[in-house]
GROMACS .gro file of C-alpha atoms in nm:
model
  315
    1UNK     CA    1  27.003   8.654  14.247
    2UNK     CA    2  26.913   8.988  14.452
    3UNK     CA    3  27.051   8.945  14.858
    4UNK     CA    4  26.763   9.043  15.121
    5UNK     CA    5  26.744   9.399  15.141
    6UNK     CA    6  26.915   9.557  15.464
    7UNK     CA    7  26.640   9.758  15.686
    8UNK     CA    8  26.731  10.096  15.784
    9UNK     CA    9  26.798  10.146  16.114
   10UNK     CA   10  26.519  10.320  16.315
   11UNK     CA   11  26.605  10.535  16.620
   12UNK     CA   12  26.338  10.725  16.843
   13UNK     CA   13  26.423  11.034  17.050
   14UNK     CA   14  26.771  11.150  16.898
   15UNK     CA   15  26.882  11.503  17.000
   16UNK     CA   16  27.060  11.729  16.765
   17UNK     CA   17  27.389  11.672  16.978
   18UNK     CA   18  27.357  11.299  16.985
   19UNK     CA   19  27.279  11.303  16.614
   20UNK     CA   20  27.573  11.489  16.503
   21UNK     CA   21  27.797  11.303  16.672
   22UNK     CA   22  27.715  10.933  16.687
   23UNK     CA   23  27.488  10.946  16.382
   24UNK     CA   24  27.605  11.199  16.134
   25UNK     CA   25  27.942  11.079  16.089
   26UNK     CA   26  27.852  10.749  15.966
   27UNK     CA   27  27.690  10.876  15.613
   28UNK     CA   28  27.433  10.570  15.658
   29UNK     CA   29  27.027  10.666  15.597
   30UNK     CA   30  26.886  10.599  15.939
   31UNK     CA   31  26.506  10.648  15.985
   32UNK     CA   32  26.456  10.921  16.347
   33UNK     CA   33  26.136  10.881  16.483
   34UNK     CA   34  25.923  11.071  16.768
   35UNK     CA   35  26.034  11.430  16.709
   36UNK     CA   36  25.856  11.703  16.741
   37UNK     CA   37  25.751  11.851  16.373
   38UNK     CA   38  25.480  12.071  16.483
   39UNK     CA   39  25.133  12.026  16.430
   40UNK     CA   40  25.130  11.919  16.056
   41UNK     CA   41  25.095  11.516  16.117
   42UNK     CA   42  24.750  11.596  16.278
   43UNK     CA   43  24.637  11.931  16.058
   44UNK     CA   44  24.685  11.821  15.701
   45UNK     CA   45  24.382  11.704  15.588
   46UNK     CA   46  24.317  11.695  15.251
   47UNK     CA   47  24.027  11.976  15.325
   48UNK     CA   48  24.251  12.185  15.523
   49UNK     CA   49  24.563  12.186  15.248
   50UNK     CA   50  24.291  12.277  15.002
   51UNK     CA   51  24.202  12.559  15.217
   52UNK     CA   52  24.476  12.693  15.353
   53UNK     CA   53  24.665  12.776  15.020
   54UNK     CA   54  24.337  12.813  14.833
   55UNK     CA   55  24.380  12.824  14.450
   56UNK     CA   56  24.689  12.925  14.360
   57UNK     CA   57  24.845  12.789  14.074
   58UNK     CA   58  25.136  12.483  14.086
   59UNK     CA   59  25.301  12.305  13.889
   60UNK     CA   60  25.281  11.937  13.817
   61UNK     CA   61  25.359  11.641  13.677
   62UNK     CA   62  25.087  11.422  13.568
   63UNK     CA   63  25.151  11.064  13.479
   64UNK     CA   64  24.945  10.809  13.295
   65UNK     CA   65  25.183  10.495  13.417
   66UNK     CA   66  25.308  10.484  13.793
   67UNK     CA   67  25.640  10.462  13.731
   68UNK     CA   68  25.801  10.845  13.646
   69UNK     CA   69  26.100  10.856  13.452
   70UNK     CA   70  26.312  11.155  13.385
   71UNK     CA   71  26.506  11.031  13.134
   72UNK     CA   72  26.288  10.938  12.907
   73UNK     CA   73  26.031  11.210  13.030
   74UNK     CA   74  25.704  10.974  13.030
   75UNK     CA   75  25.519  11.238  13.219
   76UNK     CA   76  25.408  11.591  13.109
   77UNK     CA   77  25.374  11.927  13.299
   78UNK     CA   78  25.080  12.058  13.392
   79UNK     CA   79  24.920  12.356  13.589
   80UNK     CA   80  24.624  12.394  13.829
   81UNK     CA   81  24.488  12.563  14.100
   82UNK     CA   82  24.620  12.434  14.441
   83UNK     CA   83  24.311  12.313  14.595
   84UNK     CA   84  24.225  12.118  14.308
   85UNK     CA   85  24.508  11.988  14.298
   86UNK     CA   86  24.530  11.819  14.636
   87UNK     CA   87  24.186  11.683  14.595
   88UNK     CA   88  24.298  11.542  14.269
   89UNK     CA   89  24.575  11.376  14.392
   90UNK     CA   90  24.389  11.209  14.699
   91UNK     CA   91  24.156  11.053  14.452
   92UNK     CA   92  24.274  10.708  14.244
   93UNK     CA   93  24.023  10.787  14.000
   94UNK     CA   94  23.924  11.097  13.829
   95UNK     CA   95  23.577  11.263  13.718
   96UNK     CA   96  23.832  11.537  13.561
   97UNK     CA   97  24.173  11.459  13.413
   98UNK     CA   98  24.434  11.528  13.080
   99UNK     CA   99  24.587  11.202  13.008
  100UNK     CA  100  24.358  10.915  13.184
  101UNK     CA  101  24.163  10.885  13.457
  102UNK     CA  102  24.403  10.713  13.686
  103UNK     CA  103  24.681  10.906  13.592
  104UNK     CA  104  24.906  10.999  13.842
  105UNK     CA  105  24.969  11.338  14.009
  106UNK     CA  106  25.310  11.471  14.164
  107UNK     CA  107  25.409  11.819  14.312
  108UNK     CA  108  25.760  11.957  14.369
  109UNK     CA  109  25.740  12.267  14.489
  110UNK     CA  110  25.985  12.528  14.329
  111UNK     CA  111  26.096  12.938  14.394
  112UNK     CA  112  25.925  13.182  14.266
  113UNK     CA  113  26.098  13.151  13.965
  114UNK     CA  114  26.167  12.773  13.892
  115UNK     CA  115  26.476  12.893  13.668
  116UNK     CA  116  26.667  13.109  13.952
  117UNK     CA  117  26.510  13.052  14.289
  118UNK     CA  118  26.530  12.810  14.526
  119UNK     CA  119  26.231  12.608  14.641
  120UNK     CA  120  26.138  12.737  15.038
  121UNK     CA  121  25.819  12.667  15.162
  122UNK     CA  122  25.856  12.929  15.397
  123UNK     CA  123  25.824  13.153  15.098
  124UNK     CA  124  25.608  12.933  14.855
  125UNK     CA  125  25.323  12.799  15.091
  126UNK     CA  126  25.370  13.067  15.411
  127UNK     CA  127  25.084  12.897  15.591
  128UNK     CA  128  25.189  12.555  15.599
  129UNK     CA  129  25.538  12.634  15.688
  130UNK     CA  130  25.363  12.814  16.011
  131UNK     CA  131  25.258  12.394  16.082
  132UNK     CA  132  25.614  12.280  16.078
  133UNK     CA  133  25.873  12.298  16.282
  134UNK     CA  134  26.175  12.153  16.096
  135UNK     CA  135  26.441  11.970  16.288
  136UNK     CA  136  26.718  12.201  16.243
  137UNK     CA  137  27.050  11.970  16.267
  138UNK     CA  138  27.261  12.164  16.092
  139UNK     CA  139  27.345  12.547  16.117
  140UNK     CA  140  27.164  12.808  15.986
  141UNK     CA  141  27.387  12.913  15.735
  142UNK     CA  142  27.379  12.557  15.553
  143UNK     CA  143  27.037  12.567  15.493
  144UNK     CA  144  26.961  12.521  15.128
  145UNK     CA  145  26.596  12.446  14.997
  146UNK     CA  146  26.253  12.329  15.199
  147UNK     CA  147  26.097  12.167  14.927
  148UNK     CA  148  25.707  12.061  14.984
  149UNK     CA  149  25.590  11.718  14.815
  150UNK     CA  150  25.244  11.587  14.728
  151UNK     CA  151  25.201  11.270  14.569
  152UNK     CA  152  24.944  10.997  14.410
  153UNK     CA  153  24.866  10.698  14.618
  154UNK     CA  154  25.089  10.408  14.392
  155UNK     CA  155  25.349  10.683  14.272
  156UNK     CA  156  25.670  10.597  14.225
  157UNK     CA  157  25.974  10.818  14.187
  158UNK     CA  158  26.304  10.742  13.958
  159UNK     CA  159  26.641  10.674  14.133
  160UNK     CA  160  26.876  10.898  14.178
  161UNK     CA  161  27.136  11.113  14.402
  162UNK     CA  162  27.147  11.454  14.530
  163UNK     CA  163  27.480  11.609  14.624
  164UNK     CA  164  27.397  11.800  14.992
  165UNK     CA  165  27.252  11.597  15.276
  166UNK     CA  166  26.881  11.590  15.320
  167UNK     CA  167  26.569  11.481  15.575
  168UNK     CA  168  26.269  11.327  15.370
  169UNK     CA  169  25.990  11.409  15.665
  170UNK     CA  170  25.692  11.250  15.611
  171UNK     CA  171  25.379  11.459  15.724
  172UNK     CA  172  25.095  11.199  15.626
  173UNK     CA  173  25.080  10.913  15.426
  174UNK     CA  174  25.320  10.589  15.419
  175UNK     CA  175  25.613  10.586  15.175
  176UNK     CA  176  25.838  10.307  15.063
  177UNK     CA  177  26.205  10.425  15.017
  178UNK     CA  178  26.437  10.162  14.849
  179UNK     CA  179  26.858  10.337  14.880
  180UNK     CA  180  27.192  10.219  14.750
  181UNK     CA  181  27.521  10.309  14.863
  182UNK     CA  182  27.754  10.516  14.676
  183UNK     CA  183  27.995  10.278  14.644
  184UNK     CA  184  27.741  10.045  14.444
  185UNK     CA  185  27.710  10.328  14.168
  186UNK     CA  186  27.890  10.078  13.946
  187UNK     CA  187  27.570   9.847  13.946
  188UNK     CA  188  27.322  10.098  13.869
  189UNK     CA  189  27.365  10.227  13.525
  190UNK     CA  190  27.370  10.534  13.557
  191UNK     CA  191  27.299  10.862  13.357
  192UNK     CA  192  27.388  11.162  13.500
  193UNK     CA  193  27.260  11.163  13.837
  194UNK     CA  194  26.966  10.975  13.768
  195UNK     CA  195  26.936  10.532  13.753
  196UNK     CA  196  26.826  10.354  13.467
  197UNK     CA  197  26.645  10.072  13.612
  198UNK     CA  198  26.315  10.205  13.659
  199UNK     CA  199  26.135   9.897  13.818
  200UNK     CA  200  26.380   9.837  14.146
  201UNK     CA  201  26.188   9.514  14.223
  202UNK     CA  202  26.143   9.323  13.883
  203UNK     CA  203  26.451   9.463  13.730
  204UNK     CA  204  26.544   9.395  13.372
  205UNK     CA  205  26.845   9.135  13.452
  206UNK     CA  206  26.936   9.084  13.064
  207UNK     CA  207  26.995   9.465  12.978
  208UNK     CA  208  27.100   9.545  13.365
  209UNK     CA  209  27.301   9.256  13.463
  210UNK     CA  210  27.507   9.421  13.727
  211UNK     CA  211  27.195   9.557  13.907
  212UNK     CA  212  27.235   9.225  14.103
  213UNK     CA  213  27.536   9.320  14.268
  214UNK     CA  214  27.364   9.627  14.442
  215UNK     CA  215  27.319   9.592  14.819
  216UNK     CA  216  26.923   9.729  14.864
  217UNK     CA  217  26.883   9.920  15.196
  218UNK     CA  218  26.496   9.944  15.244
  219UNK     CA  219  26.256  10.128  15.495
  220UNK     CA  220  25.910  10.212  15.536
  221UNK     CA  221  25.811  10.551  15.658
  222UNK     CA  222  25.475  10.679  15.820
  223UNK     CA  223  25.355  11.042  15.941
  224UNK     CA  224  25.582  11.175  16.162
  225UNK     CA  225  25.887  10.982  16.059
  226UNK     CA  226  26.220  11.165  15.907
  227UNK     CA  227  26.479  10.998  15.654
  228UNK     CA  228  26.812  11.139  15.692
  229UNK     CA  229  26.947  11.055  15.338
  230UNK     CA  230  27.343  11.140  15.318
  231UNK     CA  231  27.444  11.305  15.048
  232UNK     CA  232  27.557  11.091  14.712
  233UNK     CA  233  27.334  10.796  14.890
  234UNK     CA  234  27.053  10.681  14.533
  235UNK     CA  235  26.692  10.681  14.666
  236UNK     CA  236  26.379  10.528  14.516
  237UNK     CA  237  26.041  10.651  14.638
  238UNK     CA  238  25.693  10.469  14.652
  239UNK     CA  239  25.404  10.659  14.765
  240UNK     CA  240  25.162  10.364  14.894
  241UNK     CA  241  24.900  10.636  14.966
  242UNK     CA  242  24.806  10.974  14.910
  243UNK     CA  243  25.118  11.119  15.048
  244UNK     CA  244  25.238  11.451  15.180
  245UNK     CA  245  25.590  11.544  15.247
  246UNK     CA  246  25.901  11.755  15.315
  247UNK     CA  247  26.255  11.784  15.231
  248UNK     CA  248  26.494  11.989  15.376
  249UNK     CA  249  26.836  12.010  15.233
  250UNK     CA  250  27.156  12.181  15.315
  251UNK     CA  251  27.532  12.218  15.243
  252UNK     CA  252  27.778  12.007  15.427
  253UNK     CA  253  28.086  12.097  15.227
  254UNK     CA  254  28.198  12.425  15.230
  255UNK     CA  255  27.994  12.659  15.045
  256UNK     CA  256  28.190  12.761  14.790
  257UNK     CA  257  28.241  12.363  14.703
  258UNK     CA  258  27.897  12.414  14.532
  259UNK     CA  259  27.791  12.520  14.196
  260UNK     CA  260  27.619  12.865  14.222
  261UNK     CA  261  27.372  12.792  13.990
  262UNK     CA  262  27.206  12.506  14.122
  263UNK     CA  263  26.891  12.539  14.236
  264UNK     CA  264  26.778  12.189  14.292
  265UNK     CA  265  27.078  12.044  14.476
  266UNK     CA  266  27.178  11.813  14.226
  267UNK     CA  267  27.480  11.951  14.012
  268UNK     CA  268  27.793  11.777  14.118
  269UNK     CA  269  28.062  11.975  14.303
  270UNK     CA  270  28.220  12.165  14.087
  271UNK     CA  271  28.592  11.968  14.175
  272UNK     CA  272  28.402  11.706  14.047
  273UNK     CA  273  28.260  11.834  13.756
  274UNK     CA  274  28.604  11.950  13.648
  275UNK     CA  275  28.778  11.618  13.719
  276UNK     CA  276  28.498  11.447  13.471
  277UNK     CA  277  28.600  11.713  13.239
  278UNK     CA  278  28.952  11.604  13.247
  279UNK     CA  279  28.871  11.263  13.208
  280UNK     CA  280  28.678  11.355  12.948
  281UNK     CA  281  28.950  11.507  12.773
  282UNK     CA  282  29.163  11.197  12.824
  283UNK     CA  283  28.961  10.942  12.681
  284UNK     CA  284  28.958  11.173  12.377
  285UNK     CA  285  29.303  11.185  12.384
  286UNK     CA  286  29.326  10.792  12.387
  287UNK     CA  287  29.138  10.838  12.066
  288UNK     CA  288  29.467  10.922  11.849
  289UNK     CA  289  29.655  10.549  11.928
  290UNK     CA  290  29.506  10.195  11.807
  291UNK     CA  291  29.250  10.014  11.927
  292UNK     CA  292  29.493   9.794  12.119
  293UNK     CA  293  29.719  10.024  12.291
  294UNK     CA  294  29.362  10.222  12.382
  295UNK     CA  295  29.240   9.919  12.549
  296UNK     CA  296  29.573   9.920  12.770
  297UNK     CA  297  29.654  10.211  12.854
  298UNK     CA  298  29.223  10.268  12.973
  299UNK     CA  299  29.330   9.975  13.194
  300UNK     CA  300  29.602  10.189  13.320
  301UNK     CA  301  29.438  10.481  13.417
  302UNK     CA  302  29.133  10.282  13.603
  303UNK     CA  303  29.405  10.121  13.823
  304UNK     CA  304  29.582  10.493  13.898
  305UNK     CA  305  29.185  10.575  13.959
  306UNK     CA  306  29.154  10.287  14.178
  307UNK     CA  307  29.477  10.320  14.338
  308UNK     CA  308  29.387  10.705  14.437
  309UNK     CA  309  29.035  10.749  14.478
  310UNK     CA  310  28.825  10.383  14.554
  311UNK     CA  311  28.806  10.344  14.951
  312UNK     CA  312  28.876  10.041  15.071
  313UNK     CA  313  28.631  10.029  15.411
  314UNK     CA  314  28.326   9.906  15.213
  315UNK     CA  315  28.002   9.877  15.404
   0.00000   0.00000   0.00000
């Protein structure tokens, strides 16, 4: 049977210095509230987003079921105007849609060119970005991507990791955010860097079993409030209304640890990539001896895995 989830810790009036070095070193999610993020928590109105970025065209995804999946893609891509957009996505049910008339609506912004630039609202919505002041724990050089969300009231996002360090800030609207460890990656069945157990709170149990075993951190944010979700840490996202938001990522390893083509902050370091390449080769290699010296020696090389790499300091 599932455990209770664990509530994120909430702390109010954290200073970049106190942050970085009683907070940041823990790799937990912790939920900072009360800081100052400029005057977007009061100004965006679903009028005044329309407004202020007028009708230029985004791209979306548009959903006829709540629950998106990237893996199996049950959502298609879309393009309107911005302001009709936002009014769109406030409503639950629509005079104009392409799939249904409660279908769903989500926005991720993306660079000026979605297959080589990186997502900076600075650059993509200039006006908005004049309404936020982003907390900026972390040096200037880290910086990596400002990435401005809109989503349907009842929208819920697939799990998965990113590989850099992150602050979800929520500008208006309350949010649901359900996270696993890292170290409970085993349980989640995964594909890439994406979950598949789409519905975290009635999960299949007879074709995800394990999903049990996962330890379900849990927190509920409002306007104002900022997630700090650690790298590698899995993240599911409910948006219980209309809901506006920003993420901010950047590089805690050294730069060069990162694959240069990423632009969404979610290839694997490329040490990792080439160990799974290795490992790849391995298994292959097991191919060439029986079925029951295959099954040993596999055994083997999880032990030497578990012997080198599994930390022992759990939770």
């Amino acid at each position: 049977r599932e455990r209770a989830a664990v509530e994120v810790a909430r702390l109010a009036g954290i200073a970049r210095e106190q942050f970085l070095r009683d907070i940041y070193p823990r790799r937990k999610p912790v939920v900072l509230e009360g800081m100052d993020l400029g005057p977007c928590t009061t100004k965006w109105t679903v009028d005044y987003l329309s407004q202020a970025e007028g009708s230029k065209e985004v791209k979306i995804h548009v959903s006829v079921v709540p629950q998106m999946d990237f893996l199996s893609k049950n959502f298609v891509y879309r393009t309107l105007p911005f302001d009709v957009f936002v009014q769109r996505a406030a409503e639950v049910k629509h005079k104009e849609y392409f799939l249904s008339e409660d279908e769903k609506y989500y926005l991720r912004s993306v660079g000026e060119d979605a297959r080589k630039d990186i997502a900076d609202i600075r650059k993509q919505f200039p006006i908005l970005a004049e309404d936020v002041q982003i907390p900026e724990y972390f040096e200037k050089e880290q910086f990596f991507s400002s990435i401005f969300r809109i989503s349907s009231p009842g929208l819920q996002l697939w799990t998965h990791y990113d590989v850099m360090d992150n602050f979800l800030i929520q500008v208006r609207g309350k949010k649901r955010v359900v996270l696993y460890s890292p170290q409970d990656a085993p349980y989640l069945y995964l594909s890439g860097t994406k979950s598949e157990v789409l519905d975290v709170d009635n999960p299949d149990l007879e074709k995800y079993p394990l999903f049990v075993k996962a330890t379900r951190y849990q927190c509920f944010l409002e306007a104002g409030d900022v997630l700090f979700i650690p790298a590698l840490w899995f993240h599911n996202i409910i948006s219980e209304e209309f809901g506006v938001a920003l993420n901010v990522f950047w590089k805690h390893l050294p730069a060069e640890s990162y694959d240069k083509t990423d632009i969404y902050g979610n290839k694997d370091p490329m040490a990792a990539s080439r160990a799974i390449q290795i490992l790849d080769r391995a298994l292959k290699t097991l191919e060439e001896l029986p079925e029951e010296y295959r099954d040993f020696y596999a055994r083997r090389m999880v032990l030497r895995i578990q012997e080198k790499a599994y930390r022992n300091d759990y939770r």
